[in-house]
mmCIF file of C-alpha atoms in Angstrom:
data_model
loop_
_atom_site.group_PDB
_atom_site.id
_atom_site.type_symbol
_atom_site.label_atom_id
_atom_site.label_comp_id
_atom_site.label_asym_id
_atom_site.label_seq_id
_atom_site.Cartn_x
_atom_site.Cartn_y
_atom_site.Cartn_z
ATOM 1 C CA MET A 23 4.869 -35.049 -4.244
ATOM 2 C CA ASP A 24 6.993 -36.049 -7.230
ATOM 3 C CA ASN A 25 9.088 -33.041 -8.282
ATOM 4 C CA SER A 26 10.951 -34.911 -11.040
ATOM 5 C CA ARG A 27 9.125 -32.875 -13.686
ATOM 6 C CA GLY A 28 9.922 -29.548 -12.075
ATOM 7 C CA PRO A 29 7.749 -27.105 -10.156
ATOM 8 C CA HIS A 30 3.964 -27.136 -10.252
ATOM 9 C CA PRO A 31 2.554 -25.150 -13.235
ATOM 10 C CA THR A 32 0.884 -22.711 -10.829
ATOM 11 C CA LEU A 33 4.295 -21.449 -9.736
ATOM 12 C CA ARG A 34 4.977 -20.023 -13.191
ATOM 13 C CA ILE A 35 3.122 -16.884 -12.068
ATOM 14 C CA LYS A 36 5.458 -16.369 -9.111
ATOM 15 C CA GLY A 37 6.658 -12.775 -8.873
ATOM 16 C CA SER A 38 4.781 -11.720 -12.015
ATOM 17 C CA LYS A 39 3.351 -8.589 -10.332
ATOM 18 C CA SER A 40 5.953 -7.727 -7.714
ATOM 19 C CA HIS A 41 8.907 -9.095 -5.761
ATOM 20 C CA SER A 42 7.749 -7.578 -2.476
ATOM 21 C CA LEU A 43 7.101 -11.036 -0.973
ATOM 22 C CA LEU A 44 9.928 -12.877 -2.705
ATOM 23 C CA GLY A 45 11.583 -15.355 -0.367
ATOM 24 C CA LYS A 46 8.654 -15.273 2.070
ATOM 25 C CA LYS A 47 6.821 -18.454 3.073
ATOM 26 C CA ILE A 48 3.176 -18.009 4.075
ATOM 27 C CA VAL A 49 0.966 -20.623 5.709
ATOM 28 C CA LEU A 50 -2.590 -19.936 4.535
ATOM 29 C CA ALA A 51 -5.155 -21.467 6.877
ATOM 30 C CA VAL A 52 -8.695 -21.902 5.540
ATOM 31 C CA THR A 53 -11.755 -22.417 7.738
ATOM 32 C CA GLY A 54 -15.410 -23.201 7.162
ATOM 33 C CA SER A 55 -16.804 -19.945 5.782
ATOM 34 C CA ILE A 56 -18.383 -19.597 2.347
ATOM 35 C CA ALA A 57 -15.655 -16.998 1.760
ATOM 36 C CA SER A 58 -13.224 -19.917 1.488
ATOM 37 C CA ILE A 59 -14.071 -19.950 -2.217
ATOM 38 C CA LYS A 60 -11.994 -16.745 -2.470
ATOM 39 C CA THR A 61 -8.839 -18.358 -1.144
ATOM 40 C CA VAL A 62 -7.835 -19.565 -4.604
ATOM 41 C CA GLU A 63 -7.669 -15.954 -5.779
ATOM 42 C CA LEU A 64 -5.896 -14.881 -2.573
ATOM 43 C CA ALA A 65 -3.283 -17.652 -2.759
ATOM 44 C CA ARG A 66 -2.493 -16.928 -6.383
ATOM 45 C CA GLU A 67 -2.214 -13.186 -5.766
ATOM 46 C CA LEU A 68 0.262 -13.776 -2.940
ATOM 47 C CA ILE A 69 2.282 -15.960 -5.328
ATOM 48 C CA ARG A 70 2.201 -13.194 -7.968
ATOM 49 C CA TYR A 71 3.869 -10.971 -5.367
ATOM 50 C CA GLY A 72 6.605 -13.565 -4.903
ATOM 51 C CA ALA A 73 5.454 -15.599 -1.900
ATOM 52 C CA ASP A 74 5.550 -19.361 -1.396
ATOM 53 C CA VAL A 75 2.111 -20.360 -0.084
ATOM 54 C CA TYR A 76 1.235 -23.556 1.799
ATOM 55 C CA ALA A 77 -2.391 -24.280 2.718
ATOM 56 C CA VAL A 78 -3.834 -25.913 5.818
ATOM 57 C CA MET A 79 -7.573 -26.632 6.077
ATOM 58 C CA SER A 80 -10.061 -27.288 8.850
ATOM 59 C CA PRO A 81 -12.605 -30.127 8.435
ATOM 60 C CA ALA A 82 -15.382 -27.555 7.973
ATOM 61 C CA ALA A 83 -13.445 -25.867 5.160
ATOM 62 C CA MET A 84 -13.171 -29.180 3.314
ATOM 63 C CA GLU A 85 -16.973 -29.364 3.191
ATOM 64 C CA ILE A 86 -16.956 -26.173 1.093
ATOM 65 C CA ILE A 87 -13.891 -26.553 -1.137
ATOM 66 C CA HIS A 88 -11.818 -29.644 -1.893
ATOM 67 C CA PRO A 89 -8.143 -29.782 -0.853
ATOM 68 C CA TYR A 90 -7.272 -30.386 -4.512
ATOM 69 C CA THR A 91 -8.508 -26.863 -5.223
ATOM 70 C CA LEU A 92 -5.934 -25.344 -2.893
ATOM 71 C CA HIS A 93 -3.281 -27.756 -4.137
ATOM 72 C CA TYR A 94 -3.864 -26.256 -7.575
ATOM 73 C CA ALA A 95 -3.935 -22.692 -6.183
ATOM 74 C CA THR A 96 -0.694 -22.962 -4.180
ATOM 75 C CA GLY A 97 1.306 -25.546 -6.103
ATOM 76 C CA HIS A 98 1.824 -27.512 -2.890
ATOM 77 C CA GLU A 99 0.034 -30.423 -1.229
ATOM 78 C CA VAL A 100 -2.526 -29.295 1.347
ATOM 79 C CA ILE A 101 -2.333 -30.112 5.044
ATOM 80 C CA THR A 102 -5.691 -31.386 6.320
ATOM 81 C CA LYS A 103 -4.513 -33.205 9.422
ATOM 82 C CA LEU A 104 -1.327 -33.479 11.416
ATOM 83 C CA MET A 105 0.814 -36.459 10.527
ATOM 84 C CA GLY A 106 4.191 -37.844 11.517
ATOM 85 C CA LYS A 107 6.006 -34.875 9.942
ATOM 86 C CA ILE A 108 4.485 -32.662 12.710
ATOM 87 C CA GLU A 109 3.745 -30.042 10.065
ATOM 88 C CA HIS A 110 2.731 -27.376 12.570
ATOM 89 C CA VAL A 111 6.224 -27.480 14.084
ATOM 90 C CA GLU A 112 7.947 -27.805 10.710
ATOM 91 C CA PHE A 113 6.329 -24.559 9.516
ATOM 92 C CA LEU A 114 5.645 -22.581 12.695
ATOM 93 C CA GLY A 115 7.846 -24.014 15.420
ATOM 94 C CA MET A 116 10.785 -22.189 17.020
ATOM 95 C CA GLU A 117 12.927 -23.028 13.997
ATOM 96 C CA GLY A 118 10.010 -23.198 11.576
ATOM 97 C CA SER A 119 10.411 -22.278 7.940
ATOM 98 C CA ALA A 120 7.327 -19.996 7.625
ATOM 99 C CA ASP A 121 7.351 -16.205 7.908
ATOM 100 C CA LEU A 122 3.630 -15.660 8.448
ATOM 101 C CA PHE A 123 0.479 -17.482 9.540
ATOM 102 C CA LEU A 124 -2.577 -16.164 7.687
ATOM 103 C CA VAL A 125 -6.091 -17.385 8.550
ATOM 104 C CA ALA A 126 -8.384 -16.380 5.695
ATOM 105 C CA PRO A 127 -11.276 -16.713 6.089
ATOM 106 C CA CYS A 128 -11.453 -16.959 9.867
ATOM 107 C CA THR A 129 -14.847 -18.020 11.225
ATOM 108 C CA ALA A 130 -16.257 -16.995 14.594
ATOM 109 C CA ASN A 131 -15.639 -20.541 15.807
ATOM 110 C CA THR A 132 -11.949 -20.528 14.837
ATOM 111 C CA LEU A 133 -11.394 -16.963 16.063
ATOM 112 C CA GLY A 134 -12.737 -17.874 19.504
ATOM 113 C CA LYS A 135 -10.634 -21.031 19.677
ATOM 114 C CA ILE A 136 -7.459 -19.192 18.691
ATOM 115 C CA ALA A 137 -8.129 -16.577 21.391
ATOM 116 C CA CYS A 138 -8.578 -19.322 23.964
ATOM 117 C CA ALA A 139 -5.637 -21.504 22.805
ATOM 118 C CA ILE A 140 -7.857 -24.439 21.832
ATOM 119 C CA GLY A 141 -6.114 -26.703 19.317
ATOM 120 C CA ASP A 142 -8.723 -29.172 18.073
ATOM 121 C CA THR A 143 -8.082 -28.846 14.302
ATOM 122 C CA ALA A 144 -4.971 -28.539 12.165
ATOM 123 C CA VAL A 145 -5.703 -24.808 11.798
ATOM 124 C CA THR A 146 -6.041 -24.049 15.511
ATOM 125 C CA THR A 147 -3.014 -26.208 16.355
ATOM 126 C CA PHE A 148 -1.001 -24.241 13.806
ATOM 127 C CA ALA A 149 -2.199 -21.020 15.484
ATOM 128 C CA ILE A 150 -1.108 -22.130 18.970
ATOM 129 C CA THR A 151 2.308 -23.047 17.568
ATOM 130 C CA ALA A 152 2.675 -19.680 15.812
ATOM 131 C CA PHE A 153 1.918 -17.835 19.053
ATOM 132 C CA GLY A 154 4.521 -19.844 20.902
ATOM 133 C CA SER A 155 7.145 -19.031 18.263
ATOM 134 C CA ASN A 156 6.257 -15.340 17.893
ATOM 135 C CA ILE A 157 5.563 -15.777 14.180
ATOM 136 C CA PRO A 158 3.299 -12.980 12.853
ATOM 137 C CA ILE A 159 -0.394 -13.873 12.653
ATOM 138 C CA LEU A 160 -3.046 -12.266 10.415
ATOM 139 C CA LEU A 161 -6.736 -13.095 10.712
ATOM 140 C CA VAL A 162 -9.373 -12.218 8.105
ATOM 141 C CA PRO A 163 -12.797 -12.612 9.785
ATOM 142 C CA SER A 164 -15.802 -13.668 7.725
ATOM 143 C CA MET A 165 -19.241 -14.351 9.212
ATOM 144 C CA HIS A 166 -22.707 -12.848 9.702
ATOM 145 C CA GLU A 167 -22.622 -9.403 11.288
ATOM 146 C CA THR A 168 -24.761 -10.567 14.210
ATOM 147 C CA MET A 169 -22.100 -13.156 15.043
ATOM 148 C CA TYR A 170 -19.292 -10.604 14.796
ATOM 149 C CA ASN A 171 -21.241 -8.318 17.145
ATOM 150 C CA HIS A 172 -21.391 -10.954 19.892
ATOM 151 C CA PRO A 173 -19.854 -9.243 22.961
ATOM 152 C CA VAL A 174 -17.614 -12.193 23.805
ATOM 153 C CA LEU A 175 -16.363 -12.426 20.226
ATOM 154 C CA LYS A 176 -15.594 -8.705 20.301
ATOM 155 C CA GLU A 177 -13.588 -9.301 23.475
ATOM 156 C CA HIS A 178 -11.704 -12.063 21.659
ATOM 157 C CA VAL A 179 -10.928 -9.710 18.758
ATOM 158 C CA GLU A 180 -9.528 -7.059 21.107
ATOM 159 C CA LYS A 181 -7.624 -9.699 23.076
ATOM 160 C CA LEU A 182 -5.981 -10.960 19.882
ATOM 161 C CA ARG A 183 -5.107 -7.410 18.799
ATOM 162 C CA ASP A 184 -3.526 -6.819 22.205
ATOM 163 C CA LEU A 185 -1.472 -9.968 21.658
ATOM 164 C CA GLY A 186 -0.110 -8.535 18.404
ATOM 165 C CA VAL A 187 -2.414 -10.268 15.929
ATOM 166 C CA THR A 188 -3.366 -8.217 12.861
ATOM 167 C CA ILE A 189 -7.084 -8.298 12.047
ATOM 168 C CA VAL A 190 -7.842 -7.417 8.419
ATOM 169 C CA GLY A 191 -11.431 -6.317 7.867
ATOM 170 C CA PRO A 192 -14.172 -7.300 7.904
ATOM 171 C CA ARG A 193 -16.276 -5.325 5.399
ATOM 172 C CA PHE A 194 -19.802 -4.747 6.678
ATOM 173 C CA GLU A 195 -22.335 -5.219 3.874
ATOM 174 C CA GLU A 196 -25.791 -6.805 3.559
ATOM 175 C CA GLY A 197 -25.874 -7.739 7.231
ATOM 176 C CA LYS A 198 -22.608 -9.642 6.964
ATOM 177 C CA ALA A 199 -19.064 -9.145 8.220
ATOM 178 C CA LYS A 200 -17.571 -9.983 4.859
ATOM 179 C CA PHE A 201 -14.153 -11.165 3.757
ATOM 180 C CA ALA A 202 -11.787 -8.212 3.192
ATOM 181 C CA GLU A 203 -10.797 -7.218 -0.318
ATOM 182 C CA ILE A 204 -7.932 -9.286 -1.700
ATOM 183 C CA LYS A 205 -5.870 -6.123 -2.278
ATOM 184 C CA ASP A 206 -6.258 -5.138 1.397
ATOM 185 C CA ILE A 207 -5.174 -8.576 2.590
ATOM 186 C CA VAL A 208 -2.115 -8.586 0.333
ATOM 187 C CA LEU A 209 -1.186 -5.064 1.466
ATOM 188 C CA ALA A 210 -1.490 -6.122 5.121
ATOM 189 C CA VAL A 211 0.771 -9.100 4.427
ATOM 190 C CA GLU A 212 3.338 -6.853 2.725
ATOM 191 C CA HIS A 213 3.146 -4.411 5.632
ATOM 192 C CA THR A 214 3.728 -7.195 8.163
ATOM 193 C CA LEU A 215 6.680 -8.697 6.310
ATOM 194 C CA SER A 216 8.393 -5.499 5.098
ATOM 195 C CA GLU A 217 11.641 -4.053 6.452
ATOM 196 C CA LYS A 218 9.646 -1.213 8.124
ATOM 197 C CA SER A 219 12.162 1.326 6.852
ATOM 198 C CA LEU A 220 9.724 4.178 7.655
ATOM 199 C CA ALA A 221 8.576 2.896 11.052
ATOM 200 C CA GLY A 222 7.677 5.765 13.357
ATOM 201 C CA LYS A 223 7.446 8.286 10.511
ATOM 202 C CA ARG A 224 4.372 10.338 9.637
ATOM 203 C CA VAL A 225 4.073 10.852 5.887
ATOM 204 C CA LEU A 226 1.718 13.228 4.081
ATOM 205 C CA ILE A 227 1.233 12.686 0.343
ATOM 206 C CA THR A 228 -0.461 14.957 -2.188
ATOM 207 C CA SER A 229 -1.603 13.063 -5.254
ATOM 208 C CA GLY A 230 -3.285 13.295 -8.628
ATOM 209 C CA ALA A 231 -4.836 16.161 -10.510
ATOM 210 C CA THR A 232 -6.679 19.145 -9.101
ATOM 211 C CA ALA A 233 -9.577 20.815 -10.910
ATOM 212 C CA GLU A 234 -10.618 24.479 -11.198
ATOM 213 C CA SER A 235 -14.276 25.276 -11.818
ATOM 214 C CA ILE A 236 -15.228 27.296 -14.913
ATOM 215 C CA ASP A 237 -18.932 26.943 -14.150
ATOM 216 C CA PRO A 238 -21.009 24.354 -12.208
ATOM 217 C CA ILE A 239 -20.331 21.785 -14.957
ATOM 218 C CA ARG A 240 -16.980 22.535 -16.584
ATOM 219 C CA ILE A 241 -13.487 22.401 -15.094
ATOM 220 C CA ILE A 242 -9.832 23.042 -15.928
ATOM 221 C CA THR A 243 -7.655 20.060 -15.058
ATOM 222 C CA ASN A 244 -4.829 17.865 -16.381
ATOM 223 C CA ARG A 245 -4.174 14.247 -17.353
ATOM 224 C CA SER A 246 -2.676 13.076 -14.057
ATOM 225 C CA SER A 247 -4.298 9.850 -12.873
ATOM 226 C CA GLY A 248 -2.923 9.900 -9.329
ATOM 227 C CA LYS A 249 -1.648 6.323 -9.717
ATOM 228 C CA THR A 250 1.872 7.207 -8.567
ATOM 229 C CA GLY A 251 0.586 8.970 -5.455
ATOM 230 C CA VAL A 252 -1.612 6.003 -4.578
ATOM 231 C CA GLU A 253 1.283 3.562 -4.998
ATOM 232 C CA LEU A 254 3.489 5.840 -2.879
ATOM 233 C CA ALA A 255 0.870 5.861 -0.122
ATOM 234 C CA LYS A 256 0.705 2.067 -0.188
ATOM 235 C CA GLU A 257 4.482 1.669 -0.197
ATOM 236 C CA CYS A 258 4.963 4.093 2.706
ATOM 237 C CA PHE A 259 2.294 2.146 4.619
ATOM 238 C CA ARG A 260 4.037 -1.133 3.768
ATOM 239 C CA GLN A 261 7.216 0.295 5.231
ATOM 240 C CA GLY A 262 5.558 1.092 8.543
ATOM 241 C CA ALA A 263 4.713 4.799 8.159
ATOM 242 C CA ASP A 264 1.558 6.519 9.384
ATOM 243 C CA VAL A 265 0.210 7.718 6.023
ATOM 244 C CA THR A 266 -2.310 10.354 4.954
ATOM 245 C CA ILE A 267 -3.045 11.087 1.301
ATOM 246 C CA ILE A 268 -4.716 14.267 0.008
ATOM 247 C CA HIS A 269 -6.277 13.808 -3.428
ATOM 248 C CA ASN A 270 -9.294 14.050 -5.709
ATOM 249 C CA ASN A 271 -9.804 10.273 -5.854
ATOM 250 C CA VAL A 272 -10.993 7.527 -3.511
ATOM 251 C CA LEU A 273 -8.360 5.058 -2.337
ATOM 252 C CA ASP A 274 -10.328 3.215 0.373
ATOM 253 C CA VAL A 275 -7.421 1.141 1.695
ATOM 254 C CA ILE A 276 -7.421 -0.096 5.284
ATOM 255 C CA GLY A 277 -4.669 1.679 7.244
ATOM 256 C CA ILE A 278 -4.289 4.766 5.019
ATOM 257 C CA ASN A 279 -6.010 8.038 5.930
ATOM 258 C CA GLU A 280 -7.621 10.060 3.133
ATOM 259 C CA ILE A 281 -8.563 13.706 2.623
ATOM 260 C CA GLN A 282 -10.587 14.529 -0.506
ATOM 261 C CA VAL A 283 -10.134 17.891 -2.211
ATOM 262 C CA GLU A 284 -10.792 19.268 -5.679
ATOM 263 C CA SER A 285 -9.120 22.624 -6.358
ATOM 264 C CA ALA A 286 -5.522 23.779 -5.996
ATOM 265 C CA ALA A 287 -6.529 26.142 -3.187
ATOM 266 C CA GLU A 288 -8.300 23.299 -1.336
ATOM 267 C CA MET A 289 -5.262 21.065 -1.735
ATOM 268 C CA THR A 290 -2.881 23.726 -0.403
ATOM 269 C CA GLU A 291 -5.180 24.618 2.491
ATOM 270 C CA ALA A 292 -5.711 20.960 3.441
ATOM 271 C CA CYS A 293 -1.986 20.264 3.233
ATOM 272 C CA LEU A 294 -0.999 23.202 5.456
ATOM 273 C CA LYS A 295 -3.729 22.362 7.974
ATOM 274 C CA GLU A 296 -2.744 18.700 8.120
ATOM 275 C CA LEU A 297 0.950 19.490 8.518
ATOM 276 C CA GLU A 298 0.094 21.452 11.666
ATOM 277 C CA LYS A 299 -0.615 18.062 13.268
ATOM 278 C CA GLY A 300 3.037 17.109 12.974
ATOM 279 C CA TYR A 301 4.577 15.195 10.063
ATOM 280 C CA ASP A 302 8.102 14.077 9.238
ATOM 281 C CA ILE A 303 7.805 13.920 5.446
ATOM 282 C CA LEU A 304 5.767 15.541 2.680
ATOM 283 C CA ILE A 305 5.712 13.793 -0.697
ATOM 284 C CA SER A 306 4.296 16.376 -3.085
ATOM 285 C CA ALA A 307 3.246 14.119 -5.970
ATOM 286 C CA ALA A 308 0.085 15.982 -6.994
ATOM 287 C CA ALA A 309 -0.133 17.615 -10.412
ATOM 288 C CA ILE A 310 -1.630 20.829 -9.102
ATOM 289 C CA THR A 311 -3.307 23.063 -11.667
ATOM 290 C CA ASP A 312 -1.085 26.059 -12.431
ATOM 291 C CA TYR A 313 -3.960 28.412 -13.263
ATOM 292 C CA THR A 314 -7.427 29.123 -11.932
ATOM 293 C CA CYS A 315 -10.270 31.447 -12.892
ATOM 294 C CA GLU A 316 -13.317 33.141 -11.412
ATOM 295 C CA PRO A 317 -16.093 30.571 -11.948
ATOM 296 C CA SER A 318 -19.513 31.452 -13.246
ATOM 297 C CA SER A 319 -22.317 30.672 -10.791
ATOM 298 C CA MET A 320 -24.460 29.419 -13.689
ATOM 299 C CA LYS A 321 -23.735 27.173 -16.667
ATOM 300 C CA ILE A 322 -22.131 29.095 -19.508
ATOM 301 C CA PRO A 323 -24.276 28.682 -22.671
ATOM 302 C CA SER A 324 -23.031 25.934 -24.959
ATOM 303 C CA ARG A 325 -23.306 27.804 -28.255
ATOM 304 C CA CYS A 326 -21.143 30.847 -27.599
ATOM 305 C CA GLU A 327 -19.122 31.650 -30.711
ATOM 306 C CA GLU A 328 -16.223 32.819 -28.554
ATOM 307 C CA LEU A 329 -15.492 32.514 -24.880
ATOM 308 C CA SER A 330 -12.740 34.311 -22.991
ATOM 309 C CA ILE A 331 -11.569 33.130 -19.605
ATOM 310 C CA ILE A 332 -9.116 35.124 -17.520
ATOM 311 C CA LEU A 333 -6.600 32.799 -15.877
ATOM 312 C CA LYS A 334 -4.547 33.683 -12.846
ATOM 313 C CA PRO A 335 -1.723 31.619 -11.315
ATOM 314 C CA THR A 336 -2.348 29.370 -8.330
ATOM 315 C CA ALA A 337 -0.067 29.343 -5.288
ATOM 316 C CA LYS A 338 2.912 26.965 -5.364
ATOM 317 C CA LEU A 339 2.208 24.400 -2.666
ATOM 318 C CA ILE A 340 5.845 23.540 -1.902
ATOM 319 C CA ASP A 341 6.759 27.222 -1.492
ATOM 320 C CA GLU A 342 3.819 27.727 0.873
ATOM 321 C CA VAL A 343 4.795 24.661 2.874
ATOM 322 C CA ARG A 344 8.490 25.481 3.067
ATOM 323 C CA SER A 345 7.815 29.013 4.338
ATOM 324 C CA LYS A 346 5.882 27.584 7.306
ATOM 325 C CA PHE A 347 7.684 24.285 7.966
ATOM 326 C CA GLN A 348 11.417 24.885 7.750
ATOM 327 C CA ASP A 349 12.531 21.458 9.005
ATOM 328 C CA LEU A 350 10.074 19.278 7.088
ATOM 329 C CA PHE A 351 11.629 16.724 4.718
ATOM 330 C CA ILE A 352 10.051 17.337 1.299
ATOM 331 C CA VAL A 353 10.048 15.113 -1.779
ATOM 332 C CA GLY A 354 9.035 17.035 -4.894
ATOM 333 C CA PHE A 355 8.234 16.069 -8.479
ATOM 334 C CA LYS A 356 9.364 17.709 -11.711
ATOM 335 C CA ALA A 357 7.590 16.957 -14.996
ATOM 336 C CA GLU A 358 9.016 18.077 -18.342
ATOM 337 C CA THR A 359 8.172 17.247 -21.943
ATOM 338 C CA ASN A 360 10.489 16.128 -24.721
ATOM 339 C CA VAL A 361 13.807 17.199 -23.215
ATOM 340 C CA THR A 362 17.123 15.402 -23.009
ATOM 341 C CA VAL A 363 18.002 13.433 -19.894
ATOM 342 C CA GLU A 364 20.665 16.020 -19.045
ATOM 343 C CA GLU A 365 18.133 18.877 -19.333
ATOM 344 C CA LEU A 366 15.614 16.965 -17.235
ATOM 345 C CA ILE A 367 18.124 16.396 -14.438
ATOM 346 C CA ASP A 368 19.436 19.977 -14.575
ATOM 347 C CA ARG A 369 15.933 21.457 -14.335
ATOM 348 C CA ALA A 370 15.041 19.122 -11.481
ATOM 349 C CA LYS A 371 18.174 20.099 -9.559
ATOM 350 C CA GLN A 372 17.350 23.772 -10.136
ATOM 351 C CA LYS A 373 13.887 23.227 -8.670
ATOM 352 C CA MET A 374 15.443 21.442 -5.680
ATOM 353 C CA LYS A 375 17.619 24.471 -5.045
ATOM 354 C CA GLU A 376 14.873 27.077 -5.565
ATOM 355 C CA SER A 377 12.303 25.262 -3.413
ATOM 356 C CA ARG A 378 14.820 24.038 -0.808
ATOM 357 C CA ILE A 379 13.701 20.426 -0.974
ATOM 358 C CA GLU A 380 15.708 17.317 -0.127
ATOM 359 C CA MET A 381 14.619 14.967 -2.917
ATOM 360 C CA ILE A 382 12.978 15.259 -6.305
ATOM 361 C CA VAL A 383 11.544 12.803 -8.820
ATOM 362 C CA ALA A 384 11.860 13.903 -12.440
ATOM 363 C CA ASN A 385 10.304 12.444 -15.559
ATOM 364 C CA ASP A 386 9.580 13.361 -19.152
ATOM 365 C CA VAL A 387 5.786 13.076 -19.481
ATOM 366 C CA GLY A 388 6.083 13.682 -23.207
ATOM 367 C CA LYS A 389 7.256 10.067 -23.390
ATOM 368 C CA VAL A 390 5.535 8.182 -20.557
ATOM 369 C CA GLY A 391 4.033 8.716 -17.108
ATOM 370 C CA MET A 392 1.046 11.070 -17.260
ATOM 371 C CA GLY A 393 -2.034 8.864 -16.837
ATOM 372 C CA THR A 394 -0.196 5.660 -17.804
ATOM 373 C CA ASP A 395 0.374 2.493 -15.765
ATOM 374 C CA ASP A 396 4.151 2.615 -16.252
ATOM 375 C CA ASN A 397 6.739 5.335 -15.831
ATOM 376 C CA GLU A 398 10.427 6.155 -16.246
ATOM 377 C CA VAL A 399 11.940 8.488 -13.657
ATOM 378 C CA ARG A 400 15.130 9.911 -12.219
ATOM 379 C CA ILE A 401 15.191 10.077 -8.423
ATOM 380 C CA ILE A 402 17.547 12.845 -7.359
ATOM 381 C CA SER A 403 18.939 13.464 -3.892
ATOM 382 C CA SER A 404 22.152 15.103 -2.721
ATOM 383 C CA GLY A 405 24.922 13.938 -5.049
ATOM 384 C CA ARG A 406 22.967 10.995 -6.428
ATOM 385 C CA VAL A 407 20.685 10.267 -9.402
ATOM 386 C CA LYS A 408 18.865 6.929 -9.403
ATOM 387 C CA TYR A 409 17.047 5.616 -12.491
ATOM 388 C CA ALA A 410 13.819 3.620 -12.196
ATOM 389 C CA LYS A 411 11.509 2.230 -14.864
ATOM 390 C CA GLY A 412 8.451 -0.018 -14.825
ATOM 391 C CA PRO A 413 4.951 -0.232 -13.312
ATOM 392 C CA LYS A 414 4.138 2.594 -10.921
ATOM 393 C CA LYS A 415 4.234 0.167 -7.985
ATOM 394 C CA VAL A 416 7.876 -0.528 -8.854
ATOM 395 C CA ILE A 417 8.527 3.206 -9.264
ATOM 396 C CA ALA A 418 7.003 3.869 -5.810
ATOM 397 C CA GLU A 419 9.157 1.137 -4.265
ATOM 398 C CA ALA A 420 12.274 2.733 -5.765
ATOM 399 C CA ILE A 421 11.309 6.215 -4.522
ATOM 400 C CA VAL A 422 10.589 5.033 -0.980
ATOM 401 C CA LYS A 423 13.766 2.939 -0.905
ATOM 402 C CA GLU A 424 15.807 6.018 -1.830
ATOM 403 C CA LEU A 425 13.847 8.131 0.674
ATOM 404 C CA SER A 426 14.625 5.610 3.421
ATOM 405 C CA ARG A 427 18.303 5.594 2.459
ATOM 406 C CA VAL A 428 18.527 9.407 2.645
ATOM 407 C CA LEU A 429 16.695 9.512 5.991
ATOM 408 C CA GLU A 430 18.971 6.830 7.424
ATOM 409 C CA LYS A 431 22.026 8.740 6.235
ATOM 410 C CA GLU A 432 20.731 11.979 7.785
ATOM 411 C CA ALA A 433 19.973 10.201 11.061
ATOM 412 C CA ALA A 434 23.497 8.759 11.139
ATOM 413 C CA ARG A 435 24.988 12.211 10.603
ATOM 414 C CA GLY A 436 22.799 13.606 13.382
ATOM 415 C CA ASN A 437 23.891 10.846 15.750
ATOM 416 C CA ALA A 438 27.519 11.465 14.898
ATOM 417 C CA ARG A 439 27.187 15.183 15.664
ATOM 418 C CA ARG A 440 25.625 14.367 19.027
ATOM 419 C CA GLY A 441 28.154 11.617 19.744
ATOM 420 C CA ASP A 442 25.464 8.879 19.664
ATOM 421 C CA GLY A 443 26.731 5.849 17.807
ATOM 422 C CA GLY A 444 29.563 7.758 16.168
ATOM 423 C CA THR A 445 32.359 10.211 16.656
ATOM 424 C CA THR A 446 32.034 13.962 16.570
#
């Protein structure tokens, strides 16, 4: 390909959403499923997260979409057969340049061949090479449900999982084992290629607003969208943690456990009960309602001239947690409105001291943050204040990066005290 005029126009979107895959080279293999029409969207989304994507196609895939389509989507010429450059070795050999081999969609035919080390197409030959080089492999199955339920195919799926292959999806709808959501595939790719800074950690996250019933129809709540909590759950998962989120929303992301609650009391009860199962970290990002009331069992008439509601304070979740789990690492949040940066930091540090928590994230919601897509925060840990601004995905990345740094520092101090890897 002639590069004298610079990079392909497609590559102008590179890193426009995130830099989480920056510097990563992904080989995207496409096989003969109708879901192959979605690979344009998938390739471009991976590029938006910073990846370089190179496509390889099976003959059956080329009967559904033209190689030119994926050339446009990736910005690179498409591999349809192996030539003198021995592309499978160039990308996926022992010194190959690729970081990941992604087969999306993966048909029953290709899945079975990969499991049995049959290399009769460019795609399956690439797969054999990736196995031999220990390069991570992700498969995204797509076929009719009856095919996916074939007992031998199920054995192949389990065999591949046992060999370390990540299987993303499928979604079972309309009698089909459908292609996974693009967001789930991208998240799985990020998870596979991340630093795994939270590997082995169990993280519980509270997120979003709670709601207190006034009557069967009306509630008291706040403007929290839960977007930060969701992005924190995703980022902790990316970094290798076992993640559970407690909230009043539906996340529905493969690999993240969810507990749905509505009221402050339900959130506190669910949190305490879940922590009994053993967690390393609590990230208390929920905007829990500060007051509740005794709800009416019937709808309050709409045309009352005046209505009085007696409010009583709800329990403080962090205080309840800390009284029962003395050694749990807790990340708290502190929201203020229209204060100076100095006041914001001082109040956050005071809350850290009062609640005996290790980290706190402070922001002025009078300016930005509550219900918005972007935020501006101060991340405060012992002796350090880190500033972060941007989309809530970027904010979550900054919080988890600081969390990982603090945990690593604590672990090093613990090792030094014990004489493991340091001096006492």
